[in-house]
PDB file of C-alpha atoms in Angstrom:
ATOM      1  CA  UNK A   1       0.069   0.016   0.038  1.00  0.00           C
ATOM      2  CA  UNK A   2       1.346   3.420  -0.970  1.00  0.00           C
ATOM      3  CA  UNK A   3       2.131   6.184   1.676  1.00  0.00           C
ATOM      4  CA  UNK A   4      -0.620   8.276   0.111  1.00  0.00           C
ATOM      5  CA  UNK A   5      -3.211   5.525   0.770  1.00  0.00           C
ATOM      6  CA  UNK A   6      -2.027   5.165   4.427  1.00  0.00           C
ATOM      7  CA  UNK A   7      -2.289   8.989   4.817  1.00  0.00           C
ATOM      8  CA  UNK A   8      -5.787   8.859   3.266  1.00  0.00           C
ATOM      9  CA  UNK A   9      -6.925   6.134   5.583  1.00  0.00           C
ATOM     10  CA  UNK A  10      -5.461   8.071   8.631  1.00  0.00           C
ATOM     11  CA  UNK A  11      -7.394  11.220   7.515  1.00  0.00           C
ATOM     12  CA  UNK A  12     -10.622   9.125   7.137  1.00  0.00           C
ATOM     13  CA  UNK A  13     -10.261   7.700  10.638  1.00  0.00           C
ATOM     14  CA  UNK A  14      -9.393  10.980  12.356  1.00  0.00           C
ATOM     15  CA  UNK A  15     -12.290  12.648  10.576  1.00  0.00           C
ATOM     16  CA  UNK A  16     -14.894  10.108  11.659  1.00  0.00           C
ATOM     17  CA  UNK A  17     -17.516  11.006  14.183  1.00  0.00           C
ATOM     18  CA  UNK A  18     -16.353  10.175  16.865  1.00  0.00           C
ATOM     19  CA  UNK A  19     -12.738  10.280  15.685  1.00  0.00           C
ATOM     20  CA  UNK A  20     -10.692   7.027  15.663  1.00  0.00           C
ATOM     21  CA  UNK A  21      -7.289   8.303  16.721  1.00  0.00           C
ATOM     22  CA  UNK A  22      -6.008   4.780  17.396  1.00  0.00           C
ATOM     23  CA  UNK A  23      -7.010   3.712  13.901  1.00  0.00           C
ATOM     24  CA  UNK A  24      -5.373   6.757  12.335  1.00  0.00           C
ATOM     25  CA  UNK A  25      -2.046   6.354  14.182  1.00  0.00           C
ATOM     26  CA  UNK A  26      -2.035   2.637  13.221  1.00  0.00           C
ATOM     27  CA  UNK A  27      -2.032   3.648   9.463  1.00  0.00           C
ATOM     28  CA  UNK A  28       0.506   6.396  10.162  1.00  0.00           C
ATOM     29  CA  UNK A  29       2.988   4.143  11.815  1.00  0.00           C
ATOM     30  CA  UNK A  30       3.615   2.176   8.708  1.00  0.00           C
ATOM     31  CA  UNK A  31       3.736   5.349   6.541  1.00  0.00           C
ATOM     32  CA  UNK A  32       6.249   6.841   8.895  1.00  0.00           C
ATOM     33  CA  UNK A  33       8.399   3.759   9.166  1.00  0.00           C
ATOM     34  CA  UNK A  34       8.536   3.593   5.299  1.00  0.00           C
ATOM     35  CA  UNK A  35       9.195   7.284   5.014  1.00  0.00           C
ATOM     36  CA  UNK A  36      12.052   7.050   7.524  1.00  0.00           C
ATOM     37  CA  UNK A  37      13.542   3.986   5.904  1.00  0.00           C
ATOM     38  CA  UNK A  38      13.710   5.667   2.519  1.00  0.00           C
ATOM     39  CA  UNK A  39      15.073   8.964   4.060  1.00  0.00           C
ATOM     40  CA  UNK A  40      17.824   7.454   6.080  1.00  0.00           C
ATOM     41  CA  UNK A  41      18.406   4.372   3.927  1.00  0.00           C
ATOM     42  CA  UNK A  42      18.186   2.218   6.886  1.00  0.00           C
ATOM     43  CA  UNK A  43      15.173   0.249   8.292  1.00  0.00           C
ATOM     44  CA  UNK A  44      14.534  -0.036  11.983  1.00  0.00           C
ATOM     45  CA  UNK A  45      13.710   1.803  15.216  1.00  0.00           C
ATOM     46  CA  UNK A  46      16.573   4.234  15.113  1.00  0.00           C
ATOM     47  CA  UNK A  47      15.430   5.588  11.781  1.00  0.00           C
ATOM     48  CA  UNK A  48      11.897   5.812  12.959  1.00  0.00           C
ATOM     49  CA  UNK A  49      12.701   7.656  16.122  1.00  0.00           C
ATOM     50  CA  UNK A  50      15.247   9.921  14.208  1.00  0.00           C
ATOM     51  CA  UNK A  51      12.530  10.905  11.859  1.00  0.00           C
ATOM     52  CA  UNK A  52      10.243  11.869  14.729  1.00  0.00           C
ATOM     53  CA  UNK A  53      12.824  13.809  16.507  1.00  0.00           C
ATOM     54  CA  UNK A  54      13.851  15.724  13.369  1.00  0.00           C
ATOM     55  CA  UNK A  55      10.318  16.615  12.590  1.00  0.00           C
ATOM     56  CA  UNK A  56       9.186  17.749  15.989  1.00  0.00           C
ATOM     57  CA  UNK A  57       8.850  21.248  14.792  1.00  0.00           C
ATOM     58  CA  UNK A  58       6.291  20.264  12.172  1.00  0.00           C
ATOM     59  CA  UNK A  59       4.525  17.545  14.350  1.00  0.00           C
ATOM     60  CA  UNK A  60       4.045  20.099  17.195  1.00  0.00           C
ATOM     61  CA  UNK A  61       3.173  23.112  15.219  1.00  0.00           C
ATOM     62  CA  UNK A  62       0.583  21.337  13.232  1.00  0.00           C
ATOM     63  CA  UNK A  63      -0.613  19.400  16.134  1.00  0.00           C
ATOM     64  CA  UNK A  64      -0.884  22.171  18.571  1.00  0.00           C
ATOM     65  CA  UNK A  65       0.528  25.313  17.115  1.00  0.00           C
ATOM     66  CA  UNK A  66       3.343  25.434  19.652  1.00  0.00           C
ATOM     67  CA  UNK A  67       6.856  24.822  18.616  1.00  0.00           C
ATOM     68  CA  UNK A  68       8.297  22.026  20.764  1.00  0.00           C
ATOM     69  CA  UNK A  69      11.678  20.591  19.668  1.00  0.00           C
ATOM     70  CA  UNK A  70      12.554  18.286  22.667  1.00  0.00           C
ATOM     71  CA  UNK A  71       9.606  16.680  24.342  1.00  0.00           C
ATOM     72  CA  UNK A  72      10.359  14.456  27.368  1.00  0.00           C
ATOM     73  CA  UNK A  73       8.127  12.627  29.860  1.00  0.00           C
ATOM     74  CA  UNK A  74       9.044  11.864  33.460  1.00  0.00           C
ATOM     75  CA  UNK A  75       6.825   8.739  33.763  1.00  0.00           C
ATOM     76  CA  UNK A  76       7.547   5.208  34.335  1.00  0.00           C
ATOM     77  CA  UNK A  77       7.109   3.412  31.003  1.00  0.00           C
ATOM     78  CA  UNK A  78       8.710   0.163  32.199  1.00  0.00           C
ATOM     79  CA  UNK A  79       6.331  -0.729  35.042  1.00  0.00           C
ATOM     80  CA  UNK A  80       4.231  -3.043  32.937  1.00  0.00           C
ATOM     81  CA  UNK A  81       7.054  -4.512  30.677  1.00  0.00           C
ATOM     82  CA  UNK A  82       9.002  -7.578  30.859  1.00  0.00           C
ATOM     83  CA  UNK A  83      12.851  -7.172  31.421  1.00  0.00           C
ATOM     84  CA  UNK A  84      13.584  -7.840  27.739  1.00  0.00           C
ATOM     85  CA  UNK A  85      11.104  -5.036  26.743  1.00  0.00           C
ATOM     86  CA  UNK A  86      12.324  -2.305  28.817  1.00  0.00           C
ATOM     87  CA  UNK A  87      12.832   1.048  27.327  1.00  0.00           C
ATOM     88  CA  UNK A  88      15.989   2.878  28.252  1.00  0.00           C
ATOM     89  CA  UNK A  89      15.409   6.287  29.840  1.00  0.00           C
ATOM     90  CA  UNK A  90      18.026   9.199  29.616  1.00  0.00           C
ATOM     91  CA  UNK A  91      20.197   9.989  32.573  1.00  0.00           C
ATOM     92  CA  UNK A  92      17.409  11.951  34.156  1.00  0.00           C
ATOM     93  CA  UNK A  93      15.067   9.078  34.111  1.00  0.00           C
ATOM     94  CA  UNK A  94      12.769  10.597  31.311  1.00  0.00           C
ATOM     95  CA  UNK A  95      11.668   9.297  27.878  1.00  0.00           C
ATOM     96  CA  UNK A  96      11.504  11.304  24.752  1.00  0.00           C
ATOM     97  CA  UNK A  97       8.411  11.725  22.680  1.00  0.00           C
ATOM     98  CA  UNK A  98       9.960   9.601  19.833  1.00  0.00           C
ATOM     99  CA  UNK A  99      10.597   6.793  22.382  1.00  0.00           C
ATOM    100  CA  UNK A 100       6.968   6.913  23.446  1.00  0.00           C
ATOM    101  CA  UNK A 101       5.711   7.005  19.784  1.00  0.00           C
ATOM    102  CA  UNK A 102       7.936   4.047  18.760  1.00  0.00           C
ATOM    103  CA  UNK A 103       8.166   1.721  21.836  1.00  0.00           C
ATOM    104  CA  UNK A 104       4.720   2.391  23.312  1.00  0.00           C
ATOM    105  CA  UNK A 105       2.357   3.532  20.612  1.00  0.00           C
ATOM    106  CA  UNK A 106       3.799   1.763  17.418  1.00  0.00           C
ATOM    107  CA  UNK A 107       4.734  -1.412  19.155  1.00  0.00           C
ATOM    108  CA  UNK A 108       1.553  -1.512  21.179  1.00  0.00           C
ATOM    109  CA  UNK A 109      -0.512  -1.026  18.088  1.00  0.00           C
ATOM    110  CA  UNK A 110       1.362  -3.615  15.993  1.00  0.00           C
ATOM    111  CA  UNK A 111       1.774  -6.272  18.725  1.00  0.00           C
ATOM    112  CA  UNK A 112      -1.564  -6.090  20.556  1.00  0.00           C
ATOM    113  CA  UNK A 113      -3.646  -4.092  18.310  1.00  0.00           C
ATOM    114  CA  UNK A 114      -4.481  -1.517  20.936  1.00  0.00           C
ATOM    115  CA  UNK A 115      -2.762   1.302  22.770  1.00  0.00           C
ATOM    116  CA  UNK A 116      -1.018   0.297  25.955  1.00  0.00           C
ATOM    117  CA  UNK A 117      -2.445   1.752  29.163  1.00  0.00           C
ATOM    118  CA  UNK A 118       0.518   4.179  29.415  1.00  0.00           C
ATOM    119  CA  UNK A 119      -0.833   6.355  26.627  1.00  0.00           C
ATOM    120  CA  UNK A 120      -4.169   7.557  25.450  1.00  0.00           C
ATOM    121  CA  UNK A 121      -5.736  10.281  23.278  1.00  0.00           C
ATOM    122  CA  UNK A 122      -7.555  13.056  25.005  1.00  0.00           C
ATOM    123  CA  UNK A 123     -10.245  15.465  23.951  1.00  0.00           C
ATOM    124  CA  UNK A 124      -8.478  18.789  24.306  1.00  0.00           C
ATOM    125  CA  UNK A 125      -5.436  20.313  22.490  1.00  0.00           C
ATOM    126  CA  UNK A 126      -2.781  19.772  25.195  1.00  0.00           C
ATOM    127  CA  UNK A 127      -0.218  17.172  26.013  1.00  0.00           C
ATOM    128  CA  UNK A 128      -0.370  16.112  29.642  1.00  0.00           C
ATOM    129  CA  UNK A 129       0.307  13.393  32.192  1.00  0.00           C
ATOM    130  CA  UNK A 130      -2.325  12.145  34.557  1.00  0.00           C
ATOM    131  CA  UNK A 131      -1.664  11.579  38.224  1.00  0.00           C
ATOM    132  CA  UNK A 132      -1.359   7.838  37.634  1.00  0.00           C
ATOM    133  CA  UNK A 133       1.336   8.484  34.901  1.00  0.00           C
ATOM    134  CA  UNK A 134      -0.743   8.031  31.776  1.00  0.00           C
ATOM    135  CA  UNK A 135       0.517  10.243  28.812  1.00  0.00           C
ATOM    136  CA  UNK A 136      -2.426  12.060  27.281  1.00  0.00           C
ATOM    137  CA  UNK A 137      -1.870  13.110  23.675  1.00  0.00           C
ATOM    138  CA  UNK A 138      -4.086  15.507  21.818  1.00  0.00           C
ATOM    139  CA  UNK A 139      -5.700  14.097  18.645  1.00  0.00           C
ATOM    140  CA  UNK A 140      -4.242  17.094  16.662  1.00  0.00           C
ATOM    141  CA  UNK A 141      -0.815  15.451  17.057  1.00  0.00           C
ATOM    142  CA  UNK A 142      -2.026  13.094  14.345  1.00  0.00           C
ATOM    143  CA  UNK A 143      -2.309  16.101  11.983  1.00  0.00           C
ATOM    144  CA  UNK A 144       1.324  16.961  12.805  1.00  0.00           C
ATOM    145  CA  UNK A 145       2.316  13.358  12.096  1.00  0.00           C
ATOM    146  CA  UNK A 146       0.488  13.482   8.760  1.00  0.00           C
ATOM    147  CA  UNK A 147       2.056  16.709   7.724  1.00  0.00           C
ATOM    148  CA  UNK A 148       5.591  15.543   8.723  1.00  0.00           C
ATOM    149  CA  UNK A 149       5.232  12.395   6.534  1.00  0.00           C
ATOM    150  CA  UNK A 150       3.624  14.290   3.592  1.00  0.00           C
ATOM    151  CA  UNK A 151       6.296  16.961   3.681  1.00  0.00           C
ATOM    152  CA  UNK A 152       9.295  14.615   3.758  1.00  0.00           C
ATOM    153  CA  UNK A 153      11.406  15.136   0.513  1.00  0.00           C
ATOM    154  CA  UNK A 154      11.355  11.412  -0.162  1.00  0.00           C
ATOM    155  CA  UNK A 155       7.605  11.572  -0.587  1.00  0.00           C
ATOM    156  CA  UNK A 156       7.553  14.108  -3.394  1.00  0.00           C
ATOM    157  CA  UNK A 157       5.388  12.756  -6.179  1.00  0.00           C
ATOM    158  CA  UNK A 158       2.757  11.117  -3.949  1.00  0.00           C
ATOM    159  CA  UNK A 159      -0.812  12.232  -4.320  1.00  0.00           C
ATOM    160  CA  UNK A 160      -4.076  11.922  -2.407  1.00  0.00           C
ATOM    161  CA  UNK A 161      -6.992  10.862  -4.533  1.00  0.00           C
ATOM    162  CA  UNK A 162      -9.370  12.802  -2.419  1.00  0.00           C
ATOM    163  CA  UNK A 163      -7.961  16.260  -1.555  1.00  0.00           C
ATOM    164  CA  UNK A 164      -7.705  17.198   2.106  1.00  0.00           C
ATOM    165  CA  UNK A 165      -6.525  20.436   3.624  1.00  0.00           C
ATOM    166  CA  UNK A 166      -4.926  21.323   6.891  1.00  0.00           C
ATOM    167  CA  UNK A 167      -5.383  24.490   9.103  1.00  0.00           C
ATOM    168  CA  UNK A 168      -1.998  26.040   9.664  1.00  0.00           C
ATOM    169  CA  UNK A 169      -3.536  28.889  11.609  1.00  0.00           C
ATOM    170  CA  UNK A 170      -7.237  29.789  12.148  1.00  0.00           C
ATOM    171  CA  UNK A 171      -8.794  30.536   8.772  1.00  0.00           C
ATOM    172  CA  UNK A 172      -5.520  29.628   6.669  1.00  0.00           C
ATOM    173  CA  UNK A 173      -5.928  26.259   5.075  1.00  0.00           C
ATOM    174  CA  UNK A 174      -3.375  24.620   2.735  1.00  0.00           C
ATOM    175  CA  UNK A 175      -4.131  21.615   0.537  1.00  0.00           C
ATOM    176  CA  UNK A 176      -2.106  18.494   1.550  1.00  0.00           C
ATOM    177  CA  UNK A 177      -1.582  17.650  -2.197  1.00  0.00           C
ATOM    178  CA  UNK A 178       0.507  20.888  -2.431  1.00  0.00           C
ATOM    179  CA  UNK A 179       2.731  19.802   0.583  1.00  0.00           C
ATOM    180  CA  UNK A 180       4.175  16.555  -0.683  1.00  0.00           C
ATOM    181  CA  UNK A 181       7.928  16.706  -0.226  1.00  0.00           C
ATOM    182  CA  UNK A 182       7.933  20.443   0.707  1.00  0.00           C
ATOM    183  CA  UNK A 183       9.181  20.340   4.369  1.00  0.00           C
ATOM    184  CA  UNK A 184      11.534  23.321   3.859  1.00  0.00           C
ATOM    185  CA  UNK A 185       8.674  25.447   2.356  1.00  0.00           C
ATOM    186  CA  UNK A 186       6.369  24.514   5.231  1.00  0.00           C
ATOM    187  CA  UNK A 187       9.004  25.467   7.810  1.00  0.00           C
ATOM    188  CA  UNK A 188       9.531  28.769   6.052  1.00  0.00           C
ATOM    189  CA  UNK A 189       5.849  29.382   5.995  1.00  0.00           C
ATOM    190  CA  UNK A 190       5.590  28.788   9.753  1.00  0.00           C
ATOM    191  CA  UNK A 191       8.572  31.230  10.233  1.00  0.00           C
ATOM    192  CA  UNK A 192       6.687  33.836   8.217  1.00  0.00           C
ATOM    193  CA  UNK A 193       3.565  33.319  10.232  1.00  0.00           C
ATOM    194  CA  UNK A 194       5.482  33.669  13.413  1.00  0.00           C
ATOM    195  CA  UNK A 195       6.920  36.912  12.124  1.00  0.00           C
ATOM    196  CA  UNK A 196       3.457  38.330  11.650  1.00  0.00           C
ATOM    197  CA  UNK A 197       2.325  37.700  15.303  1.00  0.00           C
TER     198      UNK A 197
END
């Protein structure tokens, strides 16, 4: 299945009433993995996580209109994991967003067909952690993932059969089919929008 078809399915799932963020992210995980493999010419978790890390600007701006380049969580992601499935935290005991997206979200969806209890999608636009250590992601982060995949230079030439548009700021939409492979242009557009504020 092409990346454009995975993106189309993710858009369909996030646009349902009620939205299906798990179904949307499931589609995006394979599109992200394929994009990262082609971009870095290496398959695997490190390429996946590197892609997420290097695209945090797009992911967070489109997902929440706030620029976050290094998002870390001080939660215990290993409490329900076997010893051979432990995720290695940094020296401060925190986990990066890319670790959460790969080890918890992607692996959870692929291996158990559901999100693990450590992560869920909330209803509002903020990223938060509950008192019992559950990471709550906004559904809009899915839009950021879609845009980062679409905008990757290795995806130039892809095309959605049914046009969709994204809101960069209130009242300013851009068709996704104009974004394929245009990461630099989108980042420049965000910089121009920032200068106007």
